[in-house]
């Protein structure tokens, strides 16, 4: 079974996957799990917002599809336990020695346009190593940039133009989007994406473009006709529960 199959079962209920994989148990407080997403944000030379989000989107899915995350791999049990529940992510910012220290923990670092993000293997929040737990969560923001037209040969990840999110929140949401997208792709499509190091284009569309692509109340039809998925937020931070924060389209 693919590491991401429980996620596909929950999102794409129309696939008819096993019912036992669709349950979303409520974890006890000391069993809450999350993926730490470390954003490199050097004070003297901060990254661009768009490349940082593109690196975060690629890093999250790269951890999930790494060979070590597959059945029998050293990361599998941790990934399976996390993906079988809420796919929480906690974005933290790091620079200098703290960024270098984060490289020692299991995960994948992705660089896009000079921006660097390391997604770590998820685990229980109460077990987060002190070197990671001391990294700041709040204050992770960057000014909007103008990335230009999105290339047509990579997946498109769109931020909701009517919802304000810090770069930390957005980094978690685009990671959710690439994971859901990957969970619905064929093995051949995943191989092709892996060959491109899970590259994607993160953009903010116009309100009209967002509404045109939005799956509405027919996620199955949107996937079959346009290969579009939506991320609906649980509402733990920044946005109201049920808010669609990100759309992603396989292209």
mmCIF file of C-alpha atoms in Angstrom:
data_model
loop_
_atom_site.group_PDB
_atom_site.id
_atom_site.type_symbol
_atom_site.label_atom_id
_atom_site.label_comp_id
_atom_site.label_asym_id
_atom_site.label_seq_id
_atom_site.Cartn_x
_atom_site.Cartn_y
_atom_site.Cartn_z
ATOM 1 C CA UNK A 1 0.000 0.000 0.000
ATOM 2 C CA UNK A 2 1.275 3.495 -0.817
ATOM 3 C CA UNK A 3 2.207 5.643 2.161
ATOM 4 C CA UNK A 4 -0.301 8.245 0.956
ATOM 5 C CA UNK A 5 -3.206 5.862 0.408
ATOM 6 C CA UNK A 6 -5.007 6.747 3.681
ATOM 7 C CA UNK A 7 -5.009 10.370 2.531
ATOM 8 C CA UNK A 8 -6.420 9.427 -0.862
ATOM 9 C CA UNK A 9 -9.126 7.400 0.864
ATOM 10 C CA UNK A 10 -10.238 10.383 2.925
ATOM 11 C CA UNK A 11 -10.117 12.959 0.150
ATOM 12 C CA UNK A 12 -11.158 10.840 -2.819
ATOM 13 C CA UNK A 13 -13.963 8.841 -1.252
ATOM 14 C CA UNK A 14 -15.279 8.165 -4.767
ATOM 15 C CA UNK A 15 -12.342 5.806 -5.363
ATOM 16 C CA UNK A 16 -14.019 3.239 -3.126
ATOM 17 C CA UNK A 17 -10.945 2.592 -0.993
ATOM 18 C CA UNK A 18 -11.239 0.451 2.164
ATOM 19 C CA UNK A 19 -13.445 1.987 4.834
ATOM 20 C CA UNK A 20 -10.868 1.311 7.550
ATOM 21 C CA UNK A 21 -8.532 3.700 5.773
ATOM 22 C CA UNK A 22 -11.012 6.568 5.737
ATOM 23 C CA UNK A 23 -11.502 6.971 9.487
ATOM 24 C CA UNK A 24 -9.988 10.057 11.082
ATOM 25 C CA UNK A 25 -9.546 9.303 14.784
ATOM 26 C CA UNK A 26 -9.289 12.126 17.293
ATOM 27 C CA UNK A 27 -5.874 11.917 18.912
ATOM 28 C CA UNK A 28 -5.318 12.449 22.601
ATOM 29 C CA UNK A 29 -3.348 15.662 23.265
ATOM 30 C CA UNK A 30 -0.100 13.783 23.848
ATOM 31 C CA UNK A 31 -0.598 11.801 20.639
ATOM 32 C CA UNK A 32 -1.055 14.743 18.279
ATOM 33 C CA UNK A 33 1.405 14.396 15.388
ATOM 34 C CA UNK A 34 2.792 17.011 13.027
ATOM 35 C CA UNK A 35 5.411 17.447 10.334
ATOM 36 C CA UNK A 36 7.924 20.201 11.169
ATOM 37 C CA UNK A 37 8.572 22.368 8.105
ATOM 38 C CA UNK A 38 11.700 24.469 8.555
ATOM 39 C CA UNK A 39 11.893 27.643 6.461
ATOM 40 C CA UNK A 40 15.346 29.127 6.020
ATOM 41 C CA UNK A 41 14.916 32.855 6.546
ATOM 42 C CA UNK A 42 18.267 34.568 6.899
ATOM 43 C CA UNK A 43 17.915 38.081 8.306
ATOM 44 C CA UNK A 44 20.391 39.706 5.920
ATOM 45 C CA UNK A 45 19.240 37.859 2.801
ATOM 46 C CA UNK A 46 15.625 36.657 3.107
ATOM 47 C CA UNK A 47 14.220 34.405 0.378
ATOM 48 C CA UNK A 48 11.484 35.328 -2.049
ATOM 49 C CA UNK A 49 7.992 34.354 -0.896
ATOM 50 C CA UNK A 50 7.069 32.343 -4.007
ATOM 51 C CA UNK A 51 10.258 30.233 -4.262
ATOM 52 C CA UNK A 52 10.049 29.544 -0.522
ATOM 53 C CA UNK A 53 6.474 28.269 -0.896
ATOM 54 C CA UNK A 54 7.439 26.203 -3.934
ATOM 55 C CA UNK A 55 10.265 24.635 -1.924
ATOM 56 C CA UNK A 56 7.865 23.893 0.952
ATOM 57 C CA UNK A 57 5.358 22.279 -1.397
ATOM 58 C CA UNK A 58 8.032 20.029 -2.894
ATOM 59 C CA UNK A 59 9.710 19.162 0.417
ATOM 60 C CA UNK A 60 6.508 17.923 2.076
ATOM 61 C CA UNK A 61 5.648 15.501 -0.708
ATOM 62 C CA UNK A 62 9.296 14.457 -1.111
ATOM 63 C CA UNK A 63 9.360 13.186 2.479
ATOM 64 C CA UNK A 64 6.156 11.199 1.934
ATOM 65 C CA UNK A 65 7.379 9.595 -1.300
ATOM 66 C CA UNK A 66 10.968 8.990 -0.230
ATOM 67 C CA UNK A 67 12.047 5.348 -0.428
ATOM 68 C CA UNK A 68 12.508 5.407 3.352
ATOM 69 C CA UNK A 69 8.810 6.247 3.757
ATOM 70 C CA UNK A 70 7.576 3.194 1.867
ATOM 71 C CA UNK A 71 6.565 -0.081 3.550
ATOM 72 C CA UNK A 72 9.624 -1.595 5.182
ATOM 73 C CA UNK A 73 11.481 1.725 5.199
ATOM 74 C CA UNK A 74 12.799 3.378 8.343
ATOM 75 C CA UNK A 75 10.359 6.304 8.067
ATOM 76 C CA UNK A 76 7.259 4.318 7.171
ATOM 77 C CA UNK A 77 5.701 3.798 10.590
ATOM 78 C CA UNK A 78 6.050 7.466 11.520
ATOM 79 C CA UNK A 79 4.584 8.621 8.185
ATOM 80 C CA UNK A 80 1.726 6.129 8.309
ATOM 81 C CA UNK A 81 0.743 7.107 11.848
ATOM 82 C CA UNK A 82 0.707 10.765 10.863
ATOM 83 C CA UNK A 83 -1.075 10.432 7.516
ATOM 84 C CA UNK A 84 -3.750 8.243 9.099
ATOM 85 C CA UNK A 85 -4.813 11.240 11.212
ATOM 86 C CA UNK A 86 -4.924 14.994 10.635
ATOM 87 C CA UNK A 87 -2.004 15.988 8.409
ATOM 88 C CA UNK A 88 -0.868 18.820 10.627
ATOM 89 C CA UNK A 89 2.281 20.730 9.747
ATOM 90 C CA UNK A 90 4.110 23.254 11.897
ATOM 91 C CA UNK A 91 6.204 25.760 9.944
ATOM 92 C CA UNK A 92 9.175 27.202 11.820
ATOM 93 C CA UNK A 93 11.796 29.691 10.712
ATOM 94 C CA UNK A 94 15.514 29.210 11.126
ATOM 95 C CA UNK A 95 18.742 30.893 10.153
ATOM 96 C CA UNK A 96 22.463 30.496 10.648
ATOM 97 C CA UNK A 97 23.513 27.771 13.063
ATOM 98 C CA UNK A 98 19.908 26.854 13.837
ATOM 99 C CA UNK A 99 19.274 26.107 10.158
ATOM 100 C CA UNK A 100 22.413 23.977 10.014
ATOM 101 C CA UNK A 101 21.338 22.095 13.158
ATOM 102 C CA UNK A 102 18.004 21.213 11.538
ATOM 103 C CA UNK A 103 19.847 19.294 8.802
ATOM 104 C CA UNK A 104 20.789 16.620 11.330
ATOM 105 C CA UNK A 105 17.197 15.438 11.736
ATOM 106 C CA UNK A 106 15.536 12.980 9.308
ATOM 107 C CA UNK A 107 13.898 14.750 6.407
ATOM 108 C CA UNK A 108 14.379 16.285 2.980
ATOM 109 C CA UNK A 109 15.734 19.728 2.072
ATOM 110 C CA UNK A 110 14.565 21.357 -1.158
ATOM 111 C CA UNK A 111 16.026 24.462 -2.767
ATOM 112 C CA UNK A 112 14.084 26.576 -5.273
ATOM 113 C CA UNK A 113 15.471 29.816 -6.635
ATOM 114 C CA UNK A 114 17.809 30.167 -3.680
ATOM 115 C CA UNK A 115 15.037 29.536 -1.110
ATOM 116 C CA UNK A 116 15.522 26.516 1.153
ATOM 117 C CA UNK A 117 13.023 24.449 3.123
ATOM 118 C CA UNK A 118 13.560 21.253 5.102
ATOM 119 C CA UNK A 119 10.521 19.072 5.823
ATOM 120 C CA UNK A 120 11.172 16.635 8.647
ATOM 121 C CA UNK A 121 9.727 13.205 9.286
ATOM 122 C CA UNK A 122 6.571 13.818 11.352
ATOM 123 C CA UNK A 123 6.186 12.677 14.917
ATOM 124 C CA UNK A 124 4.370 13.404 18.151
ATOM 125 C CA UNK A 125 4.393 17.105 18.963
ATOM 126 C CA UNK A 126 5.397 16.331 22.561
ATOM 127 C CA UNK A 127 8.515 14.582 21.233
ATOM 128 C CA UNK A 128 9.811 17.428 19.049
ATOM 129 C CA UNK A 129 13.583 17.707 19.630
ATOM 130 C CA UNK A 130 14.597 20.813 21.555
ATOM 131 C CA UNK A 131 16.713 21.985 18.620
ATOM 132 C CA UNK A 132 13.524 22.135 16.527
ATOM 133 C CA UNK A 133 11.099 23.186 19.250
ATOM 134 C CA UNK A 134 13.069 26.335 20.002
ATOM 135 C CA UNK A 135 12.666 27.617 16.430
ATOM 136 C CA UNK A 136 10.112 30.393 16.178
ATOM 137 C CA UNK A 137 6.703 29.794 14.620
ATOM 138 C CA UNK A 138 5.267 33.311 14.693
ATOM 139 C CA UNK A 139 6.656 36.138 12.615
ATOM 140 C CA UNK A 140 7.286 33.964 9.578
ATOM 141 C CA UNK A 141 6.216 36.352 6.858
ATOM 142 C CA UNK A 142 7.607 37.826 3.671
ATOM 143 C CA UNK A 143 6.361 40.511 1.278
ATOM 144 C CA UNK A 144 4.356 39.504 -1.754
ATOM 145 C CA UNK A 145 6.391 39.104 -4.934
ATOM 146 C CA UNK A 146 5.619 38.912 -8.647
ATOM 147 C CA UNK A 147 6.749 35.498 -9.915
ATOM 148 C CA UNK A 148 5.392 35.890 -13.442
ATOM 149 C CA UNK A 149 3.506 33.364 -15.558
ATOM 150 C CA UNK A 150 3.477 29.817 -14.205
ATOM 151 C CA UNK A 151 5.227 27.231 -16.407
ATOM 152 C CA UNK A 152 2.768 24.817 -17.975
ATOM 153 C CA UNK A 153 4.769 21.629 -17.444
ATOM 154 C CA UNK A 154 4.554 21.459 -13.635
ATOM 155 C CA UNK A 155 1.605 21.141 -11.225
ATOM 156 C CA UNK A 156 -0.121 24.425 -10.422
ATOM 157 C CA UNK A 157 -0.741 25.311 -6.762
ATOM 158 C CA UNK A 158 -3.041 28.285 -6.192
ATOM 159 C CA UNK A 159 -3.441 30.264 -2.966
ATOM 160 C CA UNK A 160 -6.908 31.550 -2.140
ATOM 161 C CA UNK A 161 -6.834 35.219 -3.241
ATOM 162 C CA UNK A 162 -9.473 36.154 -0.660
ATOM 163 C CA UNK A 163 -7.742 34.648 2.383
ATOM 164 C CA UNK A 164 -4.742 36.279 4.061
ATOM 165 C CA UNK A 165 -2.115 33.793 5.268
ATOM 166 C CA UNK A 166 1.347 34.256 6.708
ATOM 167 C CA UNK A 167 4.126 32.553 4.781
ATOM 168 C CA UNK A 168 4.290 29.904 7.522
ATOM 169 C CA UNK A 169 0.596 29.084 7.193
ATOM 170 C CA UNK A 170 0.816 29.125 3.399
ATOM 171 C CA UNK A 171 3.845 26.810 3.500
ATOM 172 C CA UNK A 172 1.843 24.227 5.431
ATOM 173 C CA UNK A 173 -1.144 24.554 3.105
ATOM 174 C CA UNK A 174 0.790 24.129 -0.138
ATOM 175 C CA UNK A 175 2.398 21.039 1.404
ATOM 176 C CA UNK A 176 -1.058 19.642 2.113
ATOM 177 C CA UNK A 177 -1.971 20.304 -1.520
ATOM 178 C CA UNK A 178 0.973 18.458 -3.046
ATOM 179 C CA UNK A 179 0.382 15.507 -0.733
ATOM 180 C CA UNK A 180 -3.280 15.191 -1.718
ATOM 181 C CA UNK A 181 -2.346 15.584 -5.370
ATOM 182 C CA UNK A 182 0.330 12.892 -5.125
ATOM 183 C CA UNK A 183 -2.081 10.509 -3.397
ATOM 184 C CA UNK A 184 -4.321 10.529 -6.500
ATOM 185 C CA UNK A 185 -1.666 10.133 -9.187
ATOM 186 C CA UNK A 186 -0.666 6.962 -10.992
ATOM 187 C CA UNK A 187 2.730 5.347 -10.467
ATOM 188 C CA UNK A 188 3.866 6.627 -13.865
ATOM 189 C CA UNK A 189 2.805 10.167 -13.034
ATOM 190 C CA UNK A 190 4.615 10.002 -9.693
ATOM 191 C CA UNK A 191 7.773 8.748 -11.375
ATOM 192 C CA UNK A 192 7.661 11.632 -13.834
ATOM 193 C CA UNK A 193 7.135 14.136 -11.020
ATOM 194 C CA UNK A 194 9.931 12.613 -8.958
ATOM 195 C CA UNK A 195 12.288 13.019 -11.919
ATOM 196 C CA UNK A 196 11.573 16.752 -11.696
ATOM 197 C CA UNK A 197 12.157 16.745 -7.911
ATOM 198 C CA UNK A 198 8.446 17.423 -7.302
ATOM 199 C CA UNK A 199 8.655 20.895 -8.838
ATOM 200 C CA UNK A 200 5.464 22.933 -8.862
ATOM 201 C CA UNK A 201 4.348 26.513 -9.487
ATOM 202 C CA UNK A 202 2.759 28.399 -6.590
ATOM 203 C CA UNK A 203 0.699 31.409 -7.633
ATOM 204 C CA UNK A 204 -2.116 33.651 -6.391
ATOM 205 C CA UNK A 205 -4.874 33.788 -9.022
ATOM 206 C CA UNK A 206 -7.511 36.423 -9.551
ATOM 207 C CA UNK A 207 -10.817 35.825 -7.787
ATOM 208 C CA UNK A 208 -12.380 34.944 -11.156
ATOM 209 C CA UNK A 209 -9.654 32.379 -11.916
ATOM 210 C CA UNK A 210 -10.050 30.850 -8.460
ATOM 211 C CA UNK A 211 -13.801 30.475 -8.841
ATOM 212 C CA UNK A 212 -13.425 28.967 -12.308
ATOM 213 C CA UNK A 213 -11.067 26.242 -11.088
ATOM 214 C CA UNK A 214 -12.733 25.600 -7.705
ATOM 215 C CA UNK A 215 -14.210 22.066 -7.440
ATOM 216 C CA UNK A 216 -17.331 23.353 -5.691
ATOM 217 C CA UNK A 217 -19.458 20.509 -4.369
ATOM 218 C CA UNK A 218 -18.215 18.017 -6.965
ATOM 219 C CA UNK A 219 -14.628 17.048 -6.063
ATOM 220 C CA UNK A 220 -14.899 13.795 -7.996
ATOM 221 C CA UNK A 221 -15.962 15.590 -11.153
ATOM 222 C CA UNK A 222 -13.290 18.254 -10.729
ATOM 223 C CA UNK A 223 -10.606 15.600 -10.453
ATOM 224 C CA UNK A 224 -11.851 13.571 -13.391
ATOM 225 C CA UNK A 225 -12.399 16.516 -15.718
ATOM 226 C CA UNK A 226 -9.693 18.988 -14.664
ATOM 227 C CA UNK A 227 -7.451 17.039 -12.245
ATOM 228 C CA UNK A 228 -8.011 19.665 -9.570
ATOM 229 C CA UNK A 229 -8.044 19.155 -5.797
ATOM 230 C CA UNK A 230 -8.840 21.525 -2.943
ATOM 231 C CA UNK A 231 -7.347 21.855 0.539
ATOM 232 C CA UNK A 232 -10.029 22.509 3.143
ATOM 233 C CA UNK A 233 -8.465 23.756 6.365
ATOM 234 C CA UNK A 234 -9.330 22.318 9.773
ATOM 235 C CA UNK A 235 -9.202 25.793 11.289
ATOM 236 C CA UNK A 236 -6.535 25.233 13.935
ATOM 237 C CA UNK A 237 -4.711 28.479 13.035
ATOM 238 C CA UNK A 238 -5.340 31.751 11.159
ATOM 239 C CA UNK A 239 -8.413 30.778 9.109
ATOM 240 C CA UNK A 240 -11.931 29.608 9.853
ATOM 241 C CA UNK A 241 -12.657 25.852 9.823
ATOM 242 C CA UNK A 242 -13.673 24.622 6.395
ATOM 243 C CA UNK A 243 -11.900 27.391 4.487
ATOM 244 C CA UNK A 244 -10.523 26.261 1.128
ATOM 245 C CA UNK A 245 -6.996 27.652 1.308
ATOM 246 C CA UNK A 246 -5.330 26.124 -1.755
ATOM 247 C CA UNK A 247 -6.235 24.481 -5.052
ATOM 248 C CA UNK A 248 -3.814 22.261 -6.948
ATOM 249 C CA UNK A 249 -4.008 21.039 -10.521
ATOM 250 C CA UNK A 250 -1.990 18.259 -12.110
ATOM 251 C CA UNK A 251 -0.710 19.373 -15.520
#
